[in-house]
Amino acid sequence: MASKGRSETRTGGRAATTGVILGDYALSVGMPSSPLPDGWHWTRLTDVARLETGHTPSRKHPEYWGGDVPWIGTKDATANHGSTLFRTNQYTNDLGIANSSARVLPVNTVCLSRTASVGYVVVMGRPMATSQDFVNWVCSEDLDFRYLKYVLLAERESFLRFASGTTHQTIYFPEVKAFHAALPPIREQERIADTLSALDDRIDLLRQSNATLEDMAQALFKSWFVDFVPVRAKAEGREPDGMDAATAALFPSEFEDSQLGLIPKGWRVGTLLDLLELQRGFDLPATQRVPGAYPIIAASGPAGTHAEAKVQGPGIVTGRSGVLGKVFLELEDFWPLNTTLWIKNYSACGPSYAYELLRRIDFQQFNAGSAVPTLNRNHVHGLPQLLPPQEAIQAFELIALSMHRRVHANSVQVQLLSEIRDTLLPRLISGRLRLPKVEESIEEAVA
């Protein structure tokens, strides 16, 4: 069946393979014989979408680069798998397009990385070009671009079976041209895409909300304890913006000299150890880990779960060995691994203050390792630090910890919604689960 809305596929090269390689759910190289629900059909993708590829304008001509044409490379896809792209790491221009085989493709083009990093899917949010590492589909009126995106996302594991190569894996054009998808009628495609998109939209919204809350907590810390904005306002005879009288009273109206430069009058200077004490994490070999309710935190971040916790939350962890510079705030009880340092004692601050403070320290400069980056806690305990009055720190802690608890609640919901989406996706696009059974429950989940 050739769509009346489809333009001619423009990839050239060898013809489609005549073999059959089955995917996991709704995609196949060649026409499979597996049955589908009533009204569904195995459809050659090139019958309902225009197949395109891309090209890289010559790097020998710098005048081909820089401009207003977004150019999707592998890094764009790996960093934004499953997302819609509105900007890219590199841009070309009309000259680069005119002197290469790259083409500017329309909004909603679906892109699949086909070589080296195989199986990453992105959608164009505006007209863009791609490298030759992608195959791209410009969907006709018979194929919802969002539905195609979900089919490709669900078939991530299948692409390695479709690919071949010795140095690195590539899905070659004979296989791509033979792609067949299990397609319901267009209205059902749209409803399935609406259902899955509702989950993704809610997940994106929660993640954006978390990023905003994190930024707000960081900005508040910088305003109060780095830029001293409330003190500057009072020094100029103004009331600090957005602050009630009781909180404003916690800040002086003058500055004084210190070894750290000008600081609010009456605030002291001490060391990091005056505020908090870092402690090496705990050994937990992989063979002794029992999946459970408590997160394991490594130097690079969360590393699974364990049935036992060593530290009561909220707590702060940073890298001690292997990875330096990352700082993590854990609200629930957790197990910090031996590659980390965790805050054993909060002498004169709380976890939210400590989190923002440690994030501002360049731990890389204290690397004491030769082969493996290593941080000695004693080398940072003596760092000179501002010691604001407890009342100001507690006021910050009250606001910031509330924000972080909201972030945590959002993250829990993101995890739940992601699990629902990942469960529904293969069932919906293969026709094993029909929409009327799930639409109502999805509306409740994202409400």
Short mmCIF file of C-alpha atoms in Angstrom, two decimals:
data_model
loop_
_atom_site.label_atom_id
_atom_site.label_comp_id
_atom_site.label_asym_id
_atom_site.label_seq_id
_atom_site.Cartn_x
_atom_site.Cartn_y
_atom_site.Cartn_z
CA MET A 1 0.00 0.00 0.00
CA ALA A 2 1.62 3.26 -1.08
CA SER A 3 0.36 6.40 0.66
CA LYS A 4 -0.94 9.21 -1.49
CA GLY A 5 0.79 11.65 0.90
CA ARG A 6 4.23 10.10 0.63
CA SER A 7 6.93 11.58 -1.59
CA GLU A 8 9.58 9.41 -3.20
CA THR A 9 12.13 7.90 -0.85
CA ARG A 10 15.54 9.46 -1.48
CA THR A 11 18.38 7.37 -0.20
CA GLY A 12 19.74 5.65 -3.30
CA GLY A 13 22.05 2.67 -2.92
CA ARG A 14 21.17 -1.01 -2.82
CA ALA A 15 17.62 -2.29 -2.90
CA ALA A 16 15.77 -3.68 0.10
CA THR A 17 16.78 -7.07 1.36
CA THR A 18 14.42 -9.95 0.75
CA GLY A 19 15.18 -11.67 4.04
CA VAL A 20 13.13 -11.51 7.23
CA ILE A 21 14.51 -10.57 10.67
CA LEU A 22 11.83 -10.33 13.33
CA GLY A 23 11.81 -7.54 15.90
CA ASP A 24 10.44 -7.86 19.41
CA TYR A 25 7.05 -6.17 19.11
CA ALA A 26 6.00 -4.15 16.06
CA LEU A 27 8.95 -3.86 13.66
CA SER A 28 10.56 -6.35 11.31
CA VAL A 29 13.06 -6.45 8.49
CA GLY A 30 10.92 -7.93 5.70
CA MET A 31 7.29 -8.98 5.90
CA PRO A 32 6.65 -11.26 8.89
CA SER A 33 3.90 -13.84 8.97
CA SER A 34 2.91 -13.25 12.59
CA PRO A 35 -0.79 -12.40 13.03
CA LEU A 36 -2.07 -8.98 14.11
CA PRO A 37 -5.37 -7.75 15.62
CA ASP A 38 -8.27 -7.05 13.28
CA GLY A 39 -7.69 -3.89 11.29
CA TRP A 40 -3.90 -3.92 11.84
CA HIS A 41 -1.48 -4.59 8.98
CA TRP A 42 2.22 -5.22 8.54
CA THR A 43 3.14 -2.21 6.41
CA ARG A 44 6.41 -1.40 4.68
CA LEU A 45 7.56 1.86 6.28
CA THR A 46 8.60 3.35 2.94
CA ASP A 47 4.96 2.99 1.83
CA VAL A 48 3.81 5.44 4.53
CA ALA A 49 6.90 7.59 5.09
CA ARG A 50 9.65 9.11 2.98
CA LEU A 51 12.99 7.58 3.91
CA GLU A 52 15.85 10.04 4.09
CA THR A 53 19.41 10.05 5.33
CA GLY A 54 21.89 12.83 5.99
CA HIS A 55 25.43 13.96 5.30
CA THR A 56 28.27 15.89 6.87
CA PRO A 57 29.35 19.08 5.10
CA SER A 58 33.12 19.08 4.55
CA ARG A 59 35.11 19.90 7.68
CA LYS A 60 37.81 21.34 5.37
CA HIS A 61 35.51 24.27 4.70
CA PRO A 62 34.86 26.19 7.91
CA GLU A 63 32.52 28.43 5.96
CA TYR A 64 30.11 25.46 5.75
CA TRP A 65 29.70 25.49 9.54
CA GLY A 66 28.01 27.92 11.85
CA GLY A 67 24.69 29.31 10.80
CA ASP A 68 21.02 28.76 11.40
CA VAL A 69 20.50 25.17 10.22
CA PRO A 70 20.55 22.73 13.18
CA TRP A 71 22.58 19.63 12.28
CA ILE A 72 21.89 16.47 14.31
CA GLY A 73 24.94 14.41 15.21
CA THR A 74 25.27 11.27 17.30
CA LYS A 75 25.84 13.22 20.53
CA ASP A 76 22.53 15.02 20.07
CA ALA A 77 20.71 11.70 19.81
CA THR A 78 22.46 9.91 22.67
CA ALA A 79 21.86 12.85 25.01
CA ASN A 80 18.19 13.27 24.05
CA HIS A 81 16.96 9.75 23.33
CA GLY A 82 13.18 9.76 22.88
CA SER A 83 12.92 13.55 22.94
CA THR A 84 12.05 16.29 20.48
CA LEU A 85 15.05 18.41 19.48
CA PHE A 86 14.82 22.16 19.08
CA ARG A 87 18.57 22.86 19.12
CA THR A 88 21.71 20.88 18.34
CA ASN A 89 25.38 20.93 19.26
CA GLN A 90 26.44 21.95 15.74
CA TYR A 91 24.89 24.13 13.07
CA THR A 92 25.49 24.33 9.35
CA ASN A 93 24.17 26.88 6.83
CA ASP A 94 22.79 27.22 3.33
CA LEU A 95 26.31 26.96 1.85
CA GLY A 96 26.99 23.74 3.77
CA ILE A 97 23.68 22.26 2.65
CA ALA A 98 24.21 23.31 -0.98
CA ASN A 99 27.69 21.73 -1.11
CA SER A 100 26.84 18.41 0.51
CA SER A 101 24.27 15.65 0.29
CA ALA A 102 22.66 16.85 3.55
CA ARG A 103 19.06 17.96 3.27
CA VAL A 104 16.94 20.13 5.51
CA LEU A 105 14.03 17.97 6.64
CA PRO A 106 10.71 19.20 8.02
CA VAL A 107 9.47 19.43 11.60
CA ASN A 108 8.30 16.07 13.06
CA THR A 109 10.82 14.04 11.04
CA VAL A 110 11.71 10.92 13.07
CA CYS A 111 15.44 10.11 13.22
CA LEU A 112 17.14 6.81 14.14
CA SER A 113 20.89 6.47 14.67
CA ARG A 114 21.98 3.53 12.55
CA THR A 115 25.75 3.21 13.04
CA ALA A 116 28.17 3.01 16.01
CA SER A 117 25.65 4.20 18.63
CA VAL A 118 22.75 2.27 17.13
CA GLY A 119 19.12 2.72 18.15
CA TYR A 120 18.84 6.27 19.48
CA VAL A 121 15.63 8.03 18.45
CA VAL A 122 14.87 11.76 18.28
CA VAL A 123 12.22 13.89 16.58
CA MET A 124 12.88 17.19 14.83
CA GLY A 125 11.12 20.06 16.60
CA ARG A 126 12.02 22.41 13.75
CA PRO A 127 13.52 21.99 10.25
CA MET A 128 16.96 20.34 10.61
CA ALA A 129 19.58 18.26 8.83
CA THR A 130 21.37 15.15 10.11
CA SER A 131 24.65 13.37 9.62
CA GLN A 132 24.90 10.20 7.55
CA ASP A 133 24.75 8.24 10.82
CA PHE A 134 20.96 8.52 10.76
CA VAL A 135 18.03 7.23 8.82
CA ASN A 136 15.07 9.59 8.90
CA TRP A 137 11.39 9.23 8.14
CA VAL A 138 9.12 12.05 6.99
CA CYS A 139 5.73 10.60 7.83
CA SER A 140 2.71 10.80 5.55
CA GLU A 141 -0.88 11.30 6.62
CA ASP A 142 -1.11 7.53 7.13
CA LEU A 143 1.54 7.38 9.85
CA ASP A 144 1.52 9.40 13.08
CA PHE A 145 5.13 10.48 13.67
CA ARG A 146 4.70 10.01 17.41
CA TYR A 147 3.50 6.45 16.87
CA LEU A 148 6.58 5.71 14.75
CA LYS A 149 8.77 7.17 17.47
CA TYR A 150 7.25 4.83 20.05
CA VAL A 151 7.64 1.81 17.76
CA LEU A 152 11.34 2.62 17.35
CA LEU A 153 11.79 3.23 21.08
CA ALA A 154 10.24 -0.12 21.92
CA GLU A 155 12.47 -1.95 19.45
CA ARG A 156 15.79 -0.74 20.90
CA GLU A 157 17.06 -4.28 21.50
CA SER A 158 15.99 -5.44 18.03
CA PHE A 159 18.25 -3.00 16.22
CA LEU A 160 21.36 -4.97 17.16
CA ARG A 161 19.84 -7.97 15.35
CA PHE A 162 19.14 -5.79 12.33
CA ALA A 163 22.72 -4.45 12.34
CA SER A 164 25.97 -6.02 11.18
CA GLY A 165 29.65 -5.12 11.05
CA THR A 166 33.03 -6.06 12.47
CA THR A 167 34.50 -2.80 13.82
CA HIS A 168 31.15 -1.36 14.83
CA GLN A 169 27.55 -2.24 14.23
CA THR A 170 25.58 -0.59 11.41
CA ILE A 171 22.05 -1.01 10.12
CA TYR A 172 22.57 -0.88 6.36
CA PHE A 173 20.07 0.52 3.89
CA PRO A 174 18.92 -2.83 2.43
CA GLU A 175 17.61 -3.69 5.90
CA VAL A 176 16.17 -0.22 6.58
CA LYS A 177 14.34 -0.20 3.25
CA ALA A 178 12.76 -3.52 4.23
CA PHE A 179 11.46 -2.27 7.59
CA HIS A 180 7.84 -3.31 8.15
CA ALA A 181 5.78 -1.97 11.07
CA ALA A 182 2.61 -3.32 12.65
CA LEU A 183 0.22 -0.44 12.08
CA PRO A 184 -3.35 0.05 13.27
CA PRO A 185 -5.60 2.54 11.44
CA ILE A 186 -4.39 6.14 11.73
CA ARG A 187 -7.02 7.10 14.31
CA GLU A 188 -5.90 4.28 16.61
CA GLN A 189 -2.26 5.28 16.06
CA GLU A 190 -3.18 8.77 17.21
CA ARG A 191 -5.00 7.53 20.31
CA ILE A 192 -2.11 5.26 21.28
CA ALA A 193 0.35 8.11 20.74
CA ASP A 194 -1.91 10.45 22.76
CA THR A 195 -1.94 7.97 25.65
CA LEU A 196 1.83 7.45 25.71
CA SER A 197 2.51 11.16 25.11
CA ALA A 198 0.33 12.08 28.09
CA LEU A 199 2.66 10.05 30.29
CA ASP A 200 5.79 11.49 28.67
CA ASP A 201 4.45 15.05 28.91
CA ARG A 202 3.73 14.60 32.62
CA ILE A 203 7.21 13.13 33.16
CA ASP A 204 8.82 16.05 31.30
CA LEU A 205 6.78 18.56 33.33
CA LEU A 206 7.85 17.00 36.62
CA ARG A 207 11.49 16.98 35.53
CA GLN A 208 11.29 20.62 34.49
CA SER A 209 9.68 21.46 37.83
CA ASN A 210 12.52 19.70 39.63
CA ALA A 211 15.15 21.60 37.65
CA THR A 212 13.40 24.87 38.55
CA LEU A 213 13.22 23.97 42.25
CA GLU A 214 16.92 22.99 42.29
CA ASP A 215 17.82 26.26 40.59
CA MET A 216 15.72 28.25 43.08
CA ALA A 217 17.44 26.66 46.09
CA GLN A 218 20.85 27.28 44.54
CA ALA A 219 19.97 30.88 43.68
CA LEU A 220 18.69 31.54 47.21
CA PHE A 221 21.94 30.25 48.75
CA LYS A 222 24.00 32.42 46.41
CA SER A 223 21.85 35.47 47.12
CA TRP A 224 22.05 35.15 50.91
CA PHE A 225 25.52 33.69 51.52
CA VAL A 226 27.67 34.56 48.48
CA ASP A 227 26.40 37.84 47.01
CA PHE A 228 24.89 39.05 50.32
CA VAL A 229 21.98 40.63 48.46
CA PRO A 230 19.86 41.27 51.60
CA VAL A 231 22.81 43.00 53.29
CA ARG A 232 23.48 45.16 50.24
CA ALA A 233 19.84 46.18 50.08
CA LYS A 234 19.79 47.21 53.74
CA ALA A 235 23.13 49.02 53.33
CA GLU A 236 21.46 51.09 50.59
CA GLY A 237 18.50 51.85 52.86
CA ARG A 238 16.11 49.47 51.07
CA GLU A 239 14.16 46.49 52.36
CA PRO A 240 15.37 43.21 50.78
CA ASP A 241 13.11 42.10 47.93
CA GLY A 242 10.78 39.17 48.51
CA MET A 243 11.65 38.80 52.19
CA ASP A 244 9.45 39.25 55.25
CA ALA A 245 10.51 41.53 58.11
CA ALA A 246 11.49 38.68 60.44
CA THR A 247 13.84 37.15 57.86
CA ALA A 248 15.23 40.52 56.85
CA ALA A 249 16.12 41.16 60.49
CA LEU A 250 18.56 38.21 60.34
CA PHE A 251 20.86 40.19 58.05
CA PRO A 252 22.99 43.20 59.08
CA SER A 253 23.10 46.43 57.13
CA GLU A 254 26.88 46.79 57.05
CA PHE A 255 29.97 44.94 55.84
CA GLU A 256 33.38 44.44 57.42
CA ASP A 257 36.78 43.21 56.24
CA SER A 258 37.87 39.59 56.75
CA GLN A 259 40.37 37.11 55.30
CA LEU A 260 37.61 36.23 52.81
CA GLY A 261 37.12 39.89 51.83
CA LEU A 262 34.06 41.94 52.74
CA ILE A 263 31.52 39.93 54.72
CA PRO A 264 28.34 40.95 56.60
CA LYS A 265 29.23 42.67 59.86
CA GLY A 266 29.17 40.30 62.81
CA TRP A 267 29.45 37.11 60.73
CA ARG A 268 32.53 35.00 61.45
CA VAL A 269 35.16 33.16 59.40
CA GLY A 270 36.22 29.64 60.31
CA THR A 271 36.90 26.37 58.49
CA LEU A 272 34.77 23.78 56.75
CA LEU A 273 35.22 21.56 59.81
CA ASP A 274 33.50 24.23 61.90
CA LEU A 275 30.40 23.65 59.78
CA LEU A 276 30.49 19.91 59.05
CA GLU A 277 32.61 16.77 59.28
CA LEU A 278 33.16 14.38 56.37
CA GLN A 279 33.57 10.64 56.89
CA ARG A 280 34.66 7.80 54.58
CA GLY A 281 31.81 5.60 53.30
CA PHE A 282 31.27 1.90 54.01
CA ASP A 283 32.48 -1.23 52.24
CA LEU A 284 29.78 -3.21 50.46
CA PRO A 285 31.09 -5.72 47.90
CA ALA A 286 28.73 -6.42 45.00
CA THR A 287 28.40 -10.04 46.13
CA GLN A 288 26.96 -8.94 49.47
CA ARG A 289 24.34 -6.54 48.13
CA VAL A 290 20.69 -7.45 48.60
CA PRO A 291 18.28 -5.31 46.57
CA GLY A 292 16.03 -3.43 48.96
CA ALA A 293 14.53 -0.10 49.95
CA TYR A 294 17.70 1.91 50.50
CA PRO A 295 19.77 3.58 47.78
CA ILE A 296 23.49 2.83 47.49
CA ILE A 297 25.45 5.98 46.68
CA ALA A 298 28.80 5.67 44.88
CA ALA A 299 31.21 8.47 43.94
CA SER A 300 29.43 8.83 40.59
CA GLY A 301 25.91 8.71 42.08
CA PRO A 302 23.17 6.15 42.80
CA ALA A 303 24.40 2.58 42.27
CA GLY A 304 21.46 0.33 43.03
CA THR A 305 19.74 -0.49 46.30
CA HIS A 306 20.39 -2.54 49.42
CA ALA A 307 18.24 -4.01 52.15
CA GLU A 308 20.12 -2.12 54.85
CA ALA A 309 20.98 1.56 55.34
CA LYS A 310 24.05 2.93 57.07
CA VAL A 311 23.16 6.63 57.28
CA GLN A 312 19.94 8.33 58.25
CA GLY A 313 18.61 10.85 55.76
CA PRO A 314 18.64 13.61 54.86
CA GLY A 315 22.34 13.34 54.15
CA ILE A 316 25.07 14.55 51.80
CA VAL A 317 27.56 12.44 49.81
CA THR A 318 30.47 13.38 47.57
CA GLY A 319 33.15 11.40 45.73
CA ARG A 320 36.28 10.24 47.56
CA SER A 321 37.84 7.89 44.98
CA GLY A 322 37.41 7.53 41.24
CA VAL A 323 35.05 10.45 40.61
CA LEU A 324 35.56 13.77 42.39
CA GLY A 325 33.29 16.80 42.46
CA LYS A 326 29.78 15.39 42.35
CA VAL A 327 27.59 16.11 45.38
CA PHE A 328 24.38 14.26 46.21
CA LEU A 329 21.56 15.07 48.62
CA GLU A 330 19.67 12.01 49.85
CA LEU A 331 16.44 12.65 51.77
CA GLU A 332 15.85 9.02 52.72
CA ASP A 333 18.17 6.68 54.64
CA PHE A 334 21.01 5.37 52.45
CA TRP A 335 24.30 3.45 52.20
CA PRO A 336 27.32 5.57 51.13
CA LEU A 337 29.93 3.32 49.50
CA ASN A 338 33.60 3.34 50.44
CA THR A 339 34.38 5.42 47.33
CA THR A 340 32.55 8.36 48.92
CA LEU A 341 32.67 10.83 51.77
CA TRP A 342 29.45 11.53 53.67
CA ILE A 343 28.69 14.16 56.28
CA LYS A 344 28.94 12.51 59.66
CA ASN A 345 28.35 15.61 61.74
CA TYR A 346 26.58 18.91 61.01
CA SER A 347 28.29 21.17 63.55
CA ALA A 348 26.83 24.48 62.44
CA CYS A 349 24.67 23.93 59.34
CA GLY A 350 21.99 21.67 57.90
CA PRO A 351 22.00 19.33 54.91
CA SER A 352 20.56 21.89 52.46
CA TYR A 353 23.19 24.48 53.38
CA ALA A 354 25.95 21.83 53.22
CA TYR A 355 24.69 20.61 49.84
CA GLU A 356 24.92 24.06 48.25
CA LEU A 357 28.22 24.83 49.96
CA LEU A 358 29.96 21.63 48.81
CA ARG A 359 28.65 22.08 45.26
CA ARG A 360 30.60 25.34 45.08
CA ILE A 361 33.95 23.74 46.07
CA ASP A 362 36.32 22.63 43.30
CA PHE A 363 37.26 19.21 44.70
CA GLN A 364 39.40 18.43 41.65
CA GLN A 365 42.11 20.78 42.96
CA PHE A 366 42.50 18.52 46.01
CA ASN A 367 43.12 15.37 43.97
CA ALA A 368 45.74 13.39 45.91
CA GLY A 369 45.76 10.33 43.67
CA SER A 370 48.15 9.56 40.81
CA ALA A 371 46.33 6.89 38.80
CA VAL A 372 42.91 7.14 40.49
CA PRO A 373 41.48 10.54 41.52
CA THR A 374 41.37 10.58 45.32
CA LEU A 375 40.14 13.11 47.89
CA ASN A 376 41.58 13.27 51.41
CA ARG A 377 38.94 14.75 53.72
CA ASN A 378 41.62 16.36 55.86
CA HIS A 379 42.69 18.45 52.87
CA VAL A 380 39.27 20.10 52.67
CA HIS A 381 38.31 20.25 56.35
CA GLY A 382 40.67 23.19 56.79
CA LEU A 383 39.23 25.30 53.97
CA PRO A 384 38.36 28.82 55.18
CA GLN A 385 34.60 29.27 55.20
CA LEU A 386 32.09 31.91 56.14
CA LEU A 387 30.18 31.10 59.34
CA PRO A 388 26.80 32.86 59.13
CA PRO A 389 24.67 33.08 62.29
CA GLN A 390 22.59 29.99 63.00
CA GLU A 391 19.32 31.87 62.64
CA ALA A 392 20.13 32.78 59.00
CA ILE A 393 21.23 29.23 58.19
CA GLN A 394 18.09 27.78 59.77
CA ALA A 395 15.89 30.18 57.79
CA PHE A 396 17.58 29.02 54.58
CA GLU A 397 17.32 25.38 55.63
CA LEU A 398 13.58 25.69 56.20
CA ILE A 399 12.95 27.03 52.70
CA ALA A 400 15.48 24.91 50.79
CA LEU A 401 14.64 21.59 52.46
CA SER A 402 11.00 22.11 51.56
CA MET A 403 12.04 22.55 47.92
CA HIS A 404 14.18 19.42 48.01
CA ARG A 405 11.35 17.39 49.52
CA ARG A 406 9.14 18.52 46.65
CA VAL A 407 11.87 17.44 44.21
CA HIS A 408 11.99 14.03 45.87
CA ALA A 409 8.20 13.61 45.68
CA ASN A 410 8.28 14.55 41.99
CA SER A 411 11.11 12.08 41.35
CA VAL A 412 9.11 9.28 42.93
CA GLN A 413 6.19 10.13 40.63
CA VAL A 414 8.51 10.24 37.60
CA GLN A 415 9.73 6.76 38.45
CA LEU A 416 6.17 5.45 38.77
CA LEU A 417 4.98 7.03 35.52
CA SER A 418 8.06 5.79 33.68
CA GLU A 419 7.38 2.24 34.83
CA ILE A 420 3.76 2.52 33.66
CA ARG A 421 4.87 3.83 30.25
CA ASP A 422 7.53 1.16 29.82
CA THR A 423 4.98 -1.52 30.68
CA LEU A 424 2.30 -0.18 28.34
CA LEU A 425 4.52 0.69 25.38
CA PRO A 426 5.28 -2.78 23.97
CA ARG A 427 1.76 -4.01 24.66
CA LEU A 428 0.01 -1.09 23.00
CA ILE A 429 2.12 -0.99 19.83
CA SER A 430 1.84 -4.75 19.35
CA GLY A 431 -1.96 -4.75 19.81
CA ARG A 432 -1.79 -7.09 22.82
CA LEU A 433 -3.47 -4.41 24.95
CA ARG A 434 -6.30 -2.34 23.53
CA LEU A 435 -6.85 1.30 24.38
CA PRO A 436 -10.26 1.37 26.04
CA LYS A 437 -8.80 -0.65 28.90
CA VAL A 438 -6.05 1.83 29.72
CA GLU A 439 -7.10 5.33 28.65
CA GLU A 440 -9.14 6.03 31.78
CA SER A 441 -6.46 4.79 34.17
CA ILE A 442 -3.80 6.87 32.38
CA GLU A 443 -5.92 9.99 32.74
CA GLU A 444 -6.05 9.35 36.48
CA ALA A 445 -2.29 8.69 36.70
CA VAL A 446 -1.32 11.98 35.06
CA ALA A 447 -4.00 14.11 36.72
#
